[in-house]
Rosetta silent file (secondary structure, phi, psi, omega in degrees, C-alpha in Angstrom):
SEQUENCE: XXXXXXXXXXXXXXXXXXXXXXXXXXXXXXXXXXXXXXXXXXXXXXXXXXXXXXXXXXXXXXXXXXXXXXXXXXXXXXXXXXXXXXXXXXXXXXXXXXXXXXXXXXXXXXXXXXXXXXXXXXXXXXXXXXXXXXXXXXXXXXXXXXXXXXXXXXXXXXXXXXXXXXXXXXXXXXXXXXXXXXXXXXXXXXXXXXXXXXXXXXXXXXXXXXXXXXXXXXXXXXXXXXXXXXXXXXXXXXXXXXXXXXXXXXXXXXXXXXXXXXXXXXXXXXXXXXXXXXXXXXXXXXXXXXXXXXXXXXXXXXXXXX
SCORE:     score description
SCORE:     0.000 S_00000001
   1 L     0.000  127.140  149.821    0.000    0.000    0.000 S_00000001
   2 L   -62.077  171.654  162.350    0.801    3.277   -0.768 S_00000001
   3 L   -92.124   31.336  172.767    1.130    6.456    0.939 S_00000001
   4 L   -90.015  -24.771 -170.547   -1.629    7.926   -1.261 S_00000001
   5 L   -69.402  -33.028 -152.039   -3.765    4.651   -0.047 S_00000001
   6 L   -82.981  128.970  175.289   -3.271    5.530    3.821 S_00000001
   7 L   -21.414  136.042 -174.496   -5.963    6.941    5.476 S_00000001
   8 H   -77.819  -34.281  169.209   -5.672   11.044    5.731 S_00000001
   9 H   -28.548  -50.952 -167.515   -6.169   10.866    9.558 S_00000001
  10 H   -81.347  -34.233  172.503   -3.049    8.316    9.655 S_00000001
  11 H   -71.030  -39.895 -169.748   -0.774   10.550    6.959 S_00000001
  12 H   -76.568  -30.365 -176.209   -1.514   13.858    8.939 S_00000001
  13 H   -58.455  -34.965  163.455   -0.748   11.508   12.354 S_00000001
  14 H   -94.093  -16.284  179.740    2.848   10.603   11.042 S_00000001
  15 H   -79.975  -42.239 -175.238    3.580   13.998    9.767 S_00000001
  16 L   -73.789  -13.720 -140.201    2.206   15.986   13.583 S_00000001
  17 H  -122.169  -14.523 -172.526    3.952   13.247   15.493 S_00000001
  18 H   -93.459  -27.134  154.512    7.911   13.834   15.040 S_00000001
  19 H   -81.933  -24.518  172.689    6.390   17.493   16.317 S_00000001
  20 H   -77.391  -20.303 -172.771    4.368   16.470   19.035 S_00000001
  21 H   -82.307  -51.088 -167.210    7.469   14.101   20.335 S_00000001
  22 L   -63.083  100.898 -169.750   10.331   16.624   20.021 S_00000001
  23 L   -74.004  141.143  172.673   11.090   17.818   23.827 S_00000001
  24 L   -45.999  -54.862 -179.396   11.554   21.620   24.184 S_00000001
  25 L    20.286  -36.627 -170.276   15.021   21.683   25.468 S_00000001
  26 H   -49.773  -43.012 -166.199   15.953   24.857   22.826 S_00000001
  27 H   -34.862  -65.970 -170.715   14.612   27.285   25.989 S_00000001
  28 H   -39.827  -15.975  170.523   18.002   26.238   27.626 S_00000001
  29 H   -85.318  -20.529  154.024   19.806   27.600   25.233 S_00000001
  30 H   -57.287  -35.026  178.637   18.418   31.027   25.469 S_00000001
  31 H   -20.771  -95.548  178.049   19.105   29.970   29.468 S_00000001
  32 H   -24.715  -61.249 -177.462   22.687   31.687   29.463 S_00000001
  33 H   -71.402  -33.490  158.168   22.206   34.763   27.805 S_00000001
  34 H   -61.500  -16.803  161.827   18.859   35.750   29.975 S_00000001
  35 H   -61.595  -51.460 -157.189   21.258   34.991   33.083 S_00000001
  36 H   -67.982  -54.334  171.690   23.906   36.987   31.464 S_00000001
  37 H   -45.017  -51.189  172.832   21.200   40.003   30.998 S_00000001
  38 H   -61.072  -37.890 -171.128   19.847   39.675   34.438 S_00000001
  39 H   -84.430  -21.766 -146.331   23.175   40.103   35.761 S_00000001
  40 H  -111.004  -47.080  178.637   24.893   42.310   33.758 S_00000001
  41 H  -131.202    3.283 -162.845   22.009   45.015   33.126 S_00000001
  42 H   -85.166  -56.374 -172.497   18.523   43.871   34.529 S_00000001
  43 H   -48.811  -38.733 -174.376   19.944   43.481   38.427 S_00000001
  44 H   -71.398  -29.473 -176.146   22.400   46.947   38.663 S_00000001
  45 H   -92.505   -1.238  149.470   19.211   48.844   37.228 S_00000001
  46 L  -118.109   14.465  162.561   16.868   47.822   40.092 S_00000001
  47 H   -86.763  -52.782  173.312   19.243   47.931   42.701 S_00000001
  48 H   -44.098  -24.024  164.861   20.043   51.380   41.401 S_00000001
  49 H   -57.633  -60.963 -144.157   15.959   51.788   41.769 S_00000001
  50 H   -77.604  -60.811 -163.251   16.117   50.421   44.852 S_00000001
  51 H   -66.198    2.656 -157.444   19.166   52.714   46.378 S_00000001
  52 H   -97.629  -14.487  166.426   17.128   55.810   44.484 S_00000001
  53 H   -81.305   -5.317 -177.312   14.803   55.104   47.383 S_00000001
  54 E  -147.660  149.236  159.416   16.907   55.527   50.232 S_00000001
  55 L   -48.415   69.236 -152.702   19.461   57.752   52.550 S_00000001
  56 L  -131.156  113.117  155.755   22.482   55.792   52.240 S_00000001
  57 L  -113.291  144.342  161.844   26.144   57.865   52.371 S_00000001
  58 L   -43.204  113.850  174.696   29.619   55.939   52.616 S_00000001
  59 L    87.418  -23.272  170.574   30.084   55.183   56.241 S_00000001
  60 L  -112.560 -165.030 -144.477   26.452   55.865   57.487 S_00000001
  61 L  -101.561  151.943 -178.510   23.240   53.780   58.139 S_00000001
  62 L  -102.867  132.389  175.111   20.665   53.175   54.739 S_00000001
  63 L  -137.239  143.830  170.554   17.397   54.527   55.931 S_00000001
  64 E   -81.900  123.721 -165.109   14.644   54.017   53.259 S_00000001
  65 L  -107.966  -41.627    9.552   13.414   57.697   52.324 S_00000001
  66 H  -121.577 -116.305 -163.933   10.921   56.564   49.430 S_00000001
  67 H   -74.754  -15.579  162.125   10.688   60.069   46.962 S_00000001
  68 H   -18.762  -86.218  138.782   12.478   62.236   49.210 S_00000001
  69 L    33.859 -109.974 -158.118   15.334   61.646   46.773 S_00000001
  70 H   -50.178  -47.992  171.372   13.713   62.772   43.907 S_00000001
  71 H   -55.197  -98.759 -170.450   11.920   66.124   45.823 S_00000001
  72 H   -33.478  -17.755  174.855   15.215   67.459   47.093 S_00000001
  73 H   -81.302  -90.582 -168.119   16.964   66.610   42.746 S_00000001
  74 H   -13.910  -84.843 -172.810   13.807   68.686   41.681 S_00000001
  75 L   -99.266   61.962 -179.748   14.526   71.549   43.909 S_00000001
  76 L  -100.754  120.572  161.991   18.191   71.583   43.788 S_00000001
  77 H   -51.179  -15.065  160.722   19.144   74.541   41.404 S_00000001
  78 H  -107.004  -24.494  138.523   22.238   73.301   40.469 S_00000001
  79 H   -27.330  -63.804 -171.424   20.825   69.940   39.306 S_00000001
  80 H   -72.974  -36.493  159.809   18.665   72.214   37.167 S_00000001
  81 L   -47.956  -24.443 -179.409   21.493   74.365   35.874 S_00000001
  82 L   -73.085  -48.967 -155.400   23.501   70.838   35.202 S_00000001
  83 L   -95.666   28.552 -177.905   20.763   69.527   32.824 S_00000001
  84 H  -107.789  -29.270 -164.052   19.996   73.060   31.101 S_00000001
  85 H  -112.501   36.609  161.065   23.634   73.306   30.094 S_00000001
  86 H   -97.486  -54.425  167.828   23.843   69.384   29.363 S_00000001
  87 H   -47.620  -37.416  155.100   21.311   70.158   26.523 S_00000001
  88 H   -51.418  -39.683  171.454   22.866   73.103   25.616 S_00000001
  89 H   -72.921  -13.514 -165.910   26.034   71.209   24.730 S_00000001
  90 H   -91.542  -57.253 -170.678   24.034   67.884   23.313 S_00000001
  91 H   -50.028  -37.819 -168.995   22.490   70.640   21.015 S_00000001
  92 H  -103.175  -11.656  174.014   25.378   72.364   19.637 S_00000001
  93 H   -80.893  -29.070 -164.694   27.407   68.579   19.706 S_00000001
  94 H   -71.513  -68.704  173.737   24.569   67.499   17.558 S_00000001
  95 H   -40.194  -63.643 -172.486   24.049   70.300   15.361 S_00000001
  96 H   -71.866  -37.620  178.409   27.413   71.371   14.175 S_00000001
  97 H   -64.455  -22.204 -175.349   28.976   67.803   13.561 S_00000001
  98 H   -78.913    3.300 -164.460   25.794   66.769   11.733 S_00000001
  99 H   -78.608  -63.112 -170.819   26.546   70.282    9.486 S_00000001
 100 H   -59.797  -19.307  165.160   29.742   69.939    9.425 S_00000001
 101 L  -105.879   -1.057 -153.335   30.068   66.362    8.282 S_00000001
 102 L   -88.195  -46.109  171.846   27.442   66.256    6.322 S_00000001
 103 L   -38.788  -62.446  178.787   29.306   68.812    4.135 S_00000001
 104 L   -43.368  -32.275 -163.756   32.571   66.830    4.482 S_00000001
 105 L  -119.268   19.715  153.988   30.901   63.686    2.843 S_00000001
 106 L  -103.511  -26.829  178.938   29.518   65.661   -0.294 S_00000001
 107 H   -57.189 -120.945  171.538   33.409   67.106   -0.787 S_00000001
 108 H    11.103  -32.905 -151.118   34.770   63.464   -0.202 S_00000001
 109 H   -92.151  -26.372 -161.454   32.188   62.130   -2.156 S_00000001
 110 L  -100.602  145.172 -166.986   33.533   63.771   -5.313 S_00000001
 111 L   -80.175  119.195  177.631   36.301   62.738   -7.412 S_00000001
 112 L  -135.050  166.294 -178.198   39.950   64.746   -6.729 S_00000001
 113 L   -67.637  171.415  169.722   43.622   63.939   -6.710 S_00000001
 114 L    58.018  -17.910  167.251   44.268   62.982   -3.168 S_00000001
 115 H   -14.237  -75.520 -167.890   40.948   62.079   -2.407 S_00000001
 116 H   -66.372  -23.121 -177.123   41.786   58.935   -0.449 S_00000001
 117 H  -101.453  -53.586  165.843   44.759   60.373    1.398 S_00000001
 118 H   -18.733  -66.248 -146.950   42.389   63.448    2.480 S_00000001
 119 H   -69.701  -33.184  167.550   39.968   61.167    3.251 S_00000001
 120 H   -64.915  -52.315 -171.612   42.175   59.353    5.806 S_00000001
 121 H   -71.720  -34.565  156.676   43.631   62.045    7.806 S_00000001
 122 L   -69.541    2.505 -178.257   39.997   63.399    8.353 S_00000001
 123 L   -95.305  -10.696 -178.502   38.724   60.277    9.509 S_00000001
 124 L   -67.828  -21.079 -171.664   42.024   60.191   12.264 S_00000001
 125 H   -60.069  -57.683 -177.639   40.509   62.206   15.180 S_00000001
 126 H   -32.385  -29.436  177.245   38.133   59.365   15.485 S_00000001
 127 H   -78.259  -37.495 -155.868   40.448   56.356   16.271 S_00000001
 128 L   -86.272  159.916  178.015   42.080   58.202   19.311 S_00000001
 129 L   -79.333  152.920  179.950   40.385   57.804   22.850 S_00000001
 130 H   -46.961  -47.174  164.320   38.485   60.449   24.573 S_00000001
 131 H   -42.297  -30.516 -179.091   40.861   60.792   27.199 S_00000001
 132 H   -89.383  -52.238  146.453   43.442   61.209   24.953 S_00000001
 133 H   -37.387  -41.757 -171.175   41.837   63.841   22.951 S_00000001
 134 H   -83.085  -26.850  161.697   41.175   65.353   26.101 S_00000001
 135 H   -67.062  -28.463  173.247   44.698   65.892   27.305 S_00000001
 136 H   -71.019  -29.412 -178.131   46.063   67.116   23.762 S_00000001
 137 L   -91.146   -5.222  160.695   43.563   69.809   23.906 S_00000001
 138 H   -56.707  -46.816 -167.270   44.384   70.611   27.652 S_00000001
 139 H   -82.709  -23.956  172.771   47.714   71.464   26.550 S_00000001
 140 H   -89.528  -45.219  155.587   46.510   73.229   23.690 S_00000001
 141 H   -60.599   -4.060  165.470   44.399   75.571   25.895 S_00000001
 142 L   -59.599  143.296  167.068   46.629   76.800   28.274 S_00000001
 143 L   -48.740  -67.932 -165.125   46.724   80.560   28.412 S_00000001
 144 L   -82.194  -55.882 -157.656   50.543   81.181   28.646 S_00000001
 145 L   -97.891   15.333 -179.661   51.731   77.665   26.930 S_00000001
 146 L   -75.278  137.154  168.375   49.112   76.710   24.655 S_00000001
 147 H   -55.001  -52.732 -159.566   49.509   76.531   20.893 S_00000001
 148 H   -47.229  -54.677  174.444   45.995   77.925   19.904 S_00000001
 149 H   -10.099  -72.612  172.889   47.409   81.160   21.935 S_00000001
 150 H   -69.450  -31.482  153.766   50.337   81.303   20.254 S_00000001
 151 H   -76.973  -21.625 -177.509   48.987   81.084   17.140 S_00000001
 152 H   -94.469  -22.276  130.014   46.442   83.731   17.270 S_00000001
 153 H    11.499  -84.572 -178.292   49.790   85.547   18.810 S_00000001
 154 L   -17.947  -65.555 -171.287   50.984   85.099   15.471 S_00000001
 155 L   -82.713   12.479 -176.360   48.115   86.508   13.379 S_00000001
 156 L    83.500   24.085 -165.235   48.089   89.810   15.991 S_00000001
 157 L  -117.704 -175.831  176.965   45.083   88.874   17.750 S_00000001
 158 L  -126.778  162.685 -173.479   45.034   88.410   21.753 S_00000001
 159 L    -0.325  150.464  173.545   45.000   85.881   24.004 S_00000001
 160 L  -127.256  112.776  174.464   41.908   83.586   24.218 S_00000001
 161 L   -23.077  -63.651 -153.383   40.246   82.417   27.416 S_00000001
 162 L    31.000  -98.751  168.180   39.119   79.383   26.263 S_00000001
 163 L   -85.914   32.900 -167.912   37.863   76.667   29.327 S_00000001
 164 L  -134.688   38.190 -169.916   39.091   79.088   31.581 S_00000001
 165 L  -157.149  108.652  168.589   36.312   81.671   31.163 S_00000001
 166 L   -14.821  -67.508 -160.358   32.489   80.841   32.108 S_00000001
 167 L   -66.695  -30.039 -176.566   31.086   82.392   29.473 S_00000001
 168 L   -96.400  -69.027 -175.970   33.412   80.291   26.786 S_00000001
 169 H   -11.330  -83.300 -147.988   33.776   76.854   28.389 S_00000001
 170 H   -53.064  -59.584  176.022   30.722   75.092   26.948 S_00000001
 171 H   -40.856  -53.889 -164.465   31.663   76.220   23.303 S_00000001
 172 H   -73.103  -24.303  145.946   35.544   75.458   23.373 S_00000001
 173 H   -77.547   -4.740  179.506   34.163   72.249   24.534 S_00000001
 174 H  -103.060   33.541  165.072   32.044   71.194   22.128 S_00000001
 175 H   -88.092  -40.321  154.675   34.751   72.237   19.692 S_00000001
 176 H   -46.116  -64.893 -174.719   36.262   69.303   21.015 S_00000001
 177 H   -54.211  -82.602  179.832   33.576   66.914   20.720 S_00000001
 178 H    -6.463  -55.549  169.246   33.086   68.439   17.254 S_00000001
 179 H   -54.509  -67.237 -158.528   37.072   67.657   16.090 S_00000001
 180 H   -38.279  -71.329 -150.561   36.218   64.477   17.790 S_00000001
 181 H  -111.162   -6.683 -160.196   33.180   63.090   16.041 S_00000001
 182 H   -85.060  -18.066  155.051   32.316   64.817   13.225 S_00000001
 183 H   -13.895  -67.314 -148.369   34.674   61.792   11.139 S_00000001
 184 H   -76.037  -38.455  154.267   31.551   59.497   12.074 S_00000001
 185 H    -7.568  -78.270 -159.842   29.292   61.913   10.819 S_00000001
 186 H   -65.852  -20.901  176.283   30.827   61.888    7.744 S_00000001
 187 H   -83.330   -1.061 -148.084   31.253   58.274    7.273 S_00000001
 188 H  -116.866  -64.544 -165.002   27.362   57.448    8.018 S_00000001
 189 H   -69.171  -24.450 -157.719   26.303   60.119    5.398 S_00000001
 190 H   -69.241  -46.717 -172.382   28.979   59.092    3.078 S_00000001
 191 H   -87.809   11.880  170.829   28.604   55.728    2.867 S_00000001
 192 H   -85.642  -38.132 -158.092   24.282   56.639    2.007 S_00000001
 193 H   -82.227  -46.048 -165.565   25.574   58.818   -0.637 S_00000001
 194 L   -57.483  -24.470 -179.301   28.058   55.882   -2.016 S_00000001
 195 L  -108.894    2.490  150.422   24.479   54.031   -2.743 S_00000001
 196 L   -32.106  111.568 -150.717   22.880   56.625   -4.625 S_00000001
 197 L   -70.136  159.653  169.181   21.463   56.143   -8.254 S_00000001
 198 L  -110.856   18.091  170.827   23.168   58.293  -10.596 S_00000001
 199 H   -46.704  -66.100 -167.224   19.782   58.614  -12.924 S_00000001
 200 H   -53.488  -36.801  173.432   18.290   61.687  -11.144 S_00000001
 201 H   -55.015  -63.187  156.566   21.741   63.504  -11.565 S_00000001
 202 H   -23.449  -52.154 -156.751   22.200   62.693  -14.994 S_00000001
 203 H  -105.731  -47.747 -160.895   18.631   64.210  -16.123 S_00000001
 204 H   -68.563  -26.641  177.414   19.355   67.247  -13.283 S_00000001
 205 H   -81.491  -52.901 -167.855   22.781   68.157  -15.637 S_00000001
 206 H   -77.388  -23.071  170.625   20.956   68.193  -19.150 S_00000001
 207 H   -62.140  -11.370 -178.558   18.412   70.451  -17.148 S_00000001
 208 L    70.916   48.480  171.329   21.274   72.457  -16.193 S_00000001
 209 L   -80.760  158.415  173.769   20.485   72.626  -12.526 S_00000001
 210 L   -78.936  153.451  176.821   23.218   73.942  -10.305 S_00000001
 211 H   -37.432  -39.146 -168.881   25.695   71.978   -7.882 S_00000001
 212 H   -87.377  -15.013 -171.492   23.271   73.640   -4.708 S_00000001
 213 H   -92.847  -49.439  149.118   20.006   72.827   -6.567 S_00000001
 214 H     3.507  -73.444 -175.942   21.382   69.535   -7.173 S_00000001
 215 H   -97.741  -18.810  161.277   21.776   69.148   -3.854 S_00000001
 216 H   -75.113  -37.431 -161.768   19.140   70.712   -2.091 S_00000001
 217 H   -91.858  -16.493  175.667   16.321   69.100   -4.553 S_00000001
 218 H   -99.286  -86.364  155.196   18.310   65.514   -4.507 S_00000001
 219 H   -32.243  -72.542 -177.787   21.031   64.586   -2.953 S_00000001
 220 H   -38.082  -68.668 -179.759   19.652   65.962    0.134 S_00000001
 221 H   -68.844   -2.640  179.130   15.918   64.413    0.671 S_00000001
 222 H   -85.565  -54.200 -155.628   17.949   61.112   -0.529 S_00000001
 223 H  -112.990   19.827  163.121   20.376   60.663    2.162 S_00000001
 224 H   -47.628  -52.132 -168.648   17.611   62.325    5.012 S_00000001
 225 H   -68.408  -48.175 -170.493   17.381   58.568    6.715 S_00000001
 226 H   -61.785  -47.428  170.209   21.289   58.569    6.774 S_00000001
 227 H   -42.096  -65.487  162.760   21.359   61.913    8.455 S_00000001
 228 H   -32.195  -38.378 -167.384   18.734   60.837   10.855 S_00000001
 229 H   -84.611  -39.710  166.596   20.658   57.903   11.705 S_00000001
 230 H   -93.853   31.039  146.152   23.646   59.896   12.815 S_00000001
 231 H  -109.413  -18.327  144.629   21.610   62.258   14.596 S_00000001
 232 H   -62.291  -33.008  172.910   20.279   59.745   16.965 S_00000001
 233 L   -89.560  -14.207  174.303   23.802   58.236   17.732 S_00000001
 234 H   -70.623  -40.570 -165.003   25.022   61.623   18.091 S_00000001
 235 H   -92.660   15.313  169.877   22.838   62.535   20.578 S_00000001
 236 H  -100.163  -32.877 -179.259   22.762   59.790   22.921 S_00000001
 237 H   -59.580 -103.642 -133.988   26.972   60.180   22.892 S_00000001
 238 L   -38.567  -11.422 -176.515   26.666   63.897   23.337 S_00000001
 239 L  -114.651   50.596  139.251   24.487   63.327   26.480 S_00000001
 240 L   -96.850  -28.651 -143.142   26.747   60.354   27.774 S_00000001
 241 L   -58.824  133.083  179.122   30.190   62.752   26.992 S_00000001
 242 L  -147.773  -17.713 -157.565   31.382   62.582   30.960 S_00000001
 243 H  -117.790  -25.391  161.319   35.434   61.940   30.419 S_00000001
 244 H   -51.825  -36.925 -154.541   36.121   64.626   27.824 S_00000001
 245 H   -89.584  -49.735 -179.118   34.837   67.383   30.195 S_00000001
 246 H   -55.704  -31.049  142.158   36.432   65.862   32.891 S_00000001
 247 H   -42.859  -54.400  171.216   39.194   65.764   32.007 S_00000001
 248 H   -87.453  -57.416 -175.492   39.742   68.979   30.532 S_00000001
 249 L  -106.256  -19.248 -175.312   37.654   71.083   33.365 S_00000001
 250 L    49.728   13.647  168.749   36.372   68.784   35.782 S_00000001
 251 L   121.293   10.866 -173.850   33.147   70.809   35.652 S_00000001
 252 L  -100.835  165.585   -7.310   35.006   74.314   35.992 S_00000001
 253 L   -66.180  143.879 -145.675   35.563   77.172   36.284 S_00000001
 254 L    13.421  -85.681  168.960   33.017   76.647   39.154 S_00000001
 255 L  -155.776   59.766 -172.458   30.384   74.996   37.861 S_00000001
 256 L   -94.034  -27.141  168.944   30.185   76.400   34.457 S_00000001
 257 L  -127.923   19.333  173.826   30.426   73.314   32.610 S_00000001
 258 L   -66.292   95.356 -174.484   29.574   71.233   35.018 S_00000001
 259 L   -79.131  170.869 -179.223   26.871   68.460   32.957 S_00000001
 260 L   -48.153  -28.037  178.799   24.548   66.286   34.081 S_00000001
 261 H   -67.262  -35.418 -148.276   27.698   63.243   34.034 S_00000001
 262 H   -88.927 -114.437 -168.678   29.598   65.957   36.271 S_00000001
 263 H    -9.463  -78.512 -156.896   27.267   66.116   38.672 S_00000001
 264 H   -50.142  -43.834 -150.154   26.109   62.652   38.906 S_00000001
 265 H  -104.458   -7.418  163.771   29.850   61.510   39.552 S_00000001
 266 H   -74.303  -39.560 -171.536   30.635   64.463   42.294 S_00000001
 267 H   -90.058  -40.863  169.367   27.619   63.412   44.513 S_00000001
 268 H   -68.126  -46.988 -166.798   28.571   59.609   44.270 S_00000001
 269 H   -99.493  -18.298  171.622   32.151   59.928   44.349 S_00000001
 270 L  -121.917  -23.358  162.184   33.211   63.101   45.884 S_00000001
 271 L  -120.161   16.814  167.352   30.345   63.666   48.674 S_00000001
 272 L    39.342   52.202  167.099   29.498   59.982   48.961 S_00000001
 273 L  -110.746   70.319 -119.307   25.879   60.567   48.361 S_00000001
 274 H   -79.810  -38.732 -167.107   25.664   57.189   46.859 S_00000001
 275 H   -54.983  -45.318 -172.643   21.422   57.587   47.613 S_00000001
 276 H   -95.230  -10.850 -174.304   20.754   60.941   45.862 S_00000001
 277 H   -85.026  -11.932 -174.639   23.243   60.234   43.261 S_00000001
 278 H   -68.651  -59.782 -178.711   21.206   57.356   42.922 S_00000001
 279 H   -67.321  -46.166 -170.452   17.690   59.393   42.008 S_00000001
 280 H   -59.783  -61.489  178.723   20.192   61.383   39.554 S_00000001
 281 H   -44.755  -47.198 -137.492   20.872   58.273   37.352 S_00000001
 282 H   -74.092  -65.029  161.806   17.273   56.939   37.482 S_00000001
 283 H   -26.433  -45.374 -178.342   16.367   60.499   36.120 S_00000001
 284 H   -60.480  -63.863 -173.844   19.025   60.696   33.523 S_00000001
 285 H   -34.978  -69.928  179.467   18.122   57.270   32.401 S_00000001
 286 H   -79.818   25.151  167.912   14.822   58.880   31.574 S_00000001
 287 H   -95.209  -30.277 -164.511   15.605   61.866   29.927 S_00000001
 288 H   -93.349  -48.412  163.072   17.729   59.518   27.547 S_00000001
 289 H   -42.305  -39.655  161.747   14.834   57.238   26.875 S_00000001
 290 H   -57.215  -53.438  162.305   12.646   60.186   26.381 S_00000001
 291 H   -54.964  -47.608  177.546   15.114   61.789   23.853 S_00000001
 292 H   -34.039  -65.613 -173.744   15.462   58.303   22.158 S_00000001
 293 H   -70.825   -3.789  172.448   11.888   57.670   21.568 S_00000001
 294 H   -79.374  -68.677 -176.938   11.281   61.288   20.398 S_00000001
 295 H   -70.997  -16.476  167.979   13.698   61.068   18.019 S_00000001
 296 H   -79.916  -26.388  174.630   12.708   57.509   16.696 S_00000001
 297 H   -80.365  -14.736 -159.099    9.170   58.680   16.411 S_00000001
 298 H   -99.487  -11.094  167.794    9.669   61.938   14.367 S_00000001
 299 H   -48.495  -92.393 -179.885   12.249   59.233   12.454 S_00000001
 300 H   -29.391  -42.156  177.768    9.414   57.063   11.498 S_00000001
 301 H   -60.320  -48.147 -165.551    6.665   59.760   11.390 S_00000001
 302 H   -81.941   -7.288 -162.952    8.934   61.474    8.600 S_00000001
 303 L    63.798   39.867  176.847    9.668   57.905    7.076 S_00000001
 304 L   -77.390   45.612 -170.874   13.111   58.782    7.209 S_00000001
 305 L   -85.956  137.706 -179.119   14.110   54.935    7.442 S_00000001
 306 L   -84.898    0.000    0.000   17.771   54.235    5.905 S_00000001
């Protein structure tokens, strides 16, 4: 007998039965990596709940406090001055490298001698470590020995404060971050532009549009998702940046550049106010989730998807 002869009951009954037999055992294999999660980020971020709930300093007694915390971050005034000039700096980290690189990867994009050697040496700030950035440009900002000084020396012009003037700080750092990052900029739009058709150009030259019309009516609304994409990674870095600044200013001249990361790591680590510093994270956390999801929705809302 065939198996066209065998009952359909008995044919579906041998086919269902190598599925009905087959023991689950794949969960265990997921096993490891949900341990590895719980440990690594589920557990530190409700203990970190949990201490955001209580009085607890280095060397004294944990008293559970419940929102207390959270009242006293609310009306601390230099809290609120930390996260008005961490968004000022996220804004201006954001802005000028996405300008500024955006630029960089329509130049680059275009065929020149040297192209490739160009192409390298702007892409080097990017390899070096923050820390590392941040001490060459320490050194570059001193008043009496600093190059930048000495150079505008040069050209007649005088001295320049630079992170050693209130009023200045925030900028000359996000000149750094700027040097720093705008490389990745340029490689995110660069490599959108590298998939472009070359129809629409083609037809925009026998219309005899210009290089800016080009690029405003084309180029531009083409490589919008790519932009987008490096304006969401900019801007969760610029409101993480905590070892450039530190590094260069520690949050100084008083507490002129002192960001929300500044803050957060002087009340755990320098007044051993592991409890309120505690409230400070949980807050942060949600300011960065809030930015995220802002910026993912007006992605998606715009259809900007790369």
């Amino acid at each position: 007998m065939t198996a066209i002869d065998l009952p359909a009951s008995t044919a579906t009954a041998d086919v269902e039965k190598p599925q009905k037999l087959a023991p689950r055992r794949y969960y265990l294999f997921a096993l490891p990596a949900l341990v590895l999660i719980a440990g690594v980020i589920i557990f530190p971020w409700v203990f970190t709940l949990v201490m955001s709930l209580m009085e607890f300093k280095v060397g004294g007694s944990v008293e559970f406090v419940g929102s207390a915390n959270f009242a006293k971050l609310f009306a601390d005034a230099r809290f609120g001055e930390s996260v008005l000039r961490t968004f000022w700096f996220t804004i201006l980290a954001v802005v000028l490298p996405i300008v500024i690189g955006t630029w960089a990867a329509v130049v680059f994009h275009r065929e020149f001698p040297w192209r490739g050697v160009l192409r390298t040496v702007f892409i080097m700030p990017m390899m070096a470590t923050p820390v590392a950035v941040a001490l060459v440009w320490t050194m570059m900002f001193h008043p009496q020995l600093g190059v930048l000084n000495y150079l505008l020396s040069v050209i007649g012009l005088p001295p320049f404060a630079w992170v050693y003037d209130p009023s200045t700080v925030i900028i000359t750092l996000v000149l750094v971050e700027v040097w720093h990052w705008t490389p990745l900029v340029m490689l995110i739009v660069l490599g959108g532009m590298a998939a472009l058709p070359s129809d629409p150009y083609d037809s925009a030259t026998i219309d005899g549009a210009t290089d800016w019309q080009m690029f405003r009516f084309i180029t531009l609304p083409l490589i919008l998702p790519y932009i987008m994409v490096a304006v969401v990674i900019r801007t969760i870095d610029a409101l993480k940046v905590f070892d450039t600044i530190f590094v260069i200013t520690q949050g100084g001249p008083g507490t002129a550049s002192e960001t929300l990361n500044i803050f957060l790591y002087l009340q755990a680590f320098q007044f051993y106010n592991l409890g309120y510093a505690s409230a400070v994270v949980v807050v942060f956390f949600v300011i960065i989730i809030a930015l995220s999801l802002l910026l993912l929705y007006v992605r998606q809302k715009l259809k900007w998807n790369a």
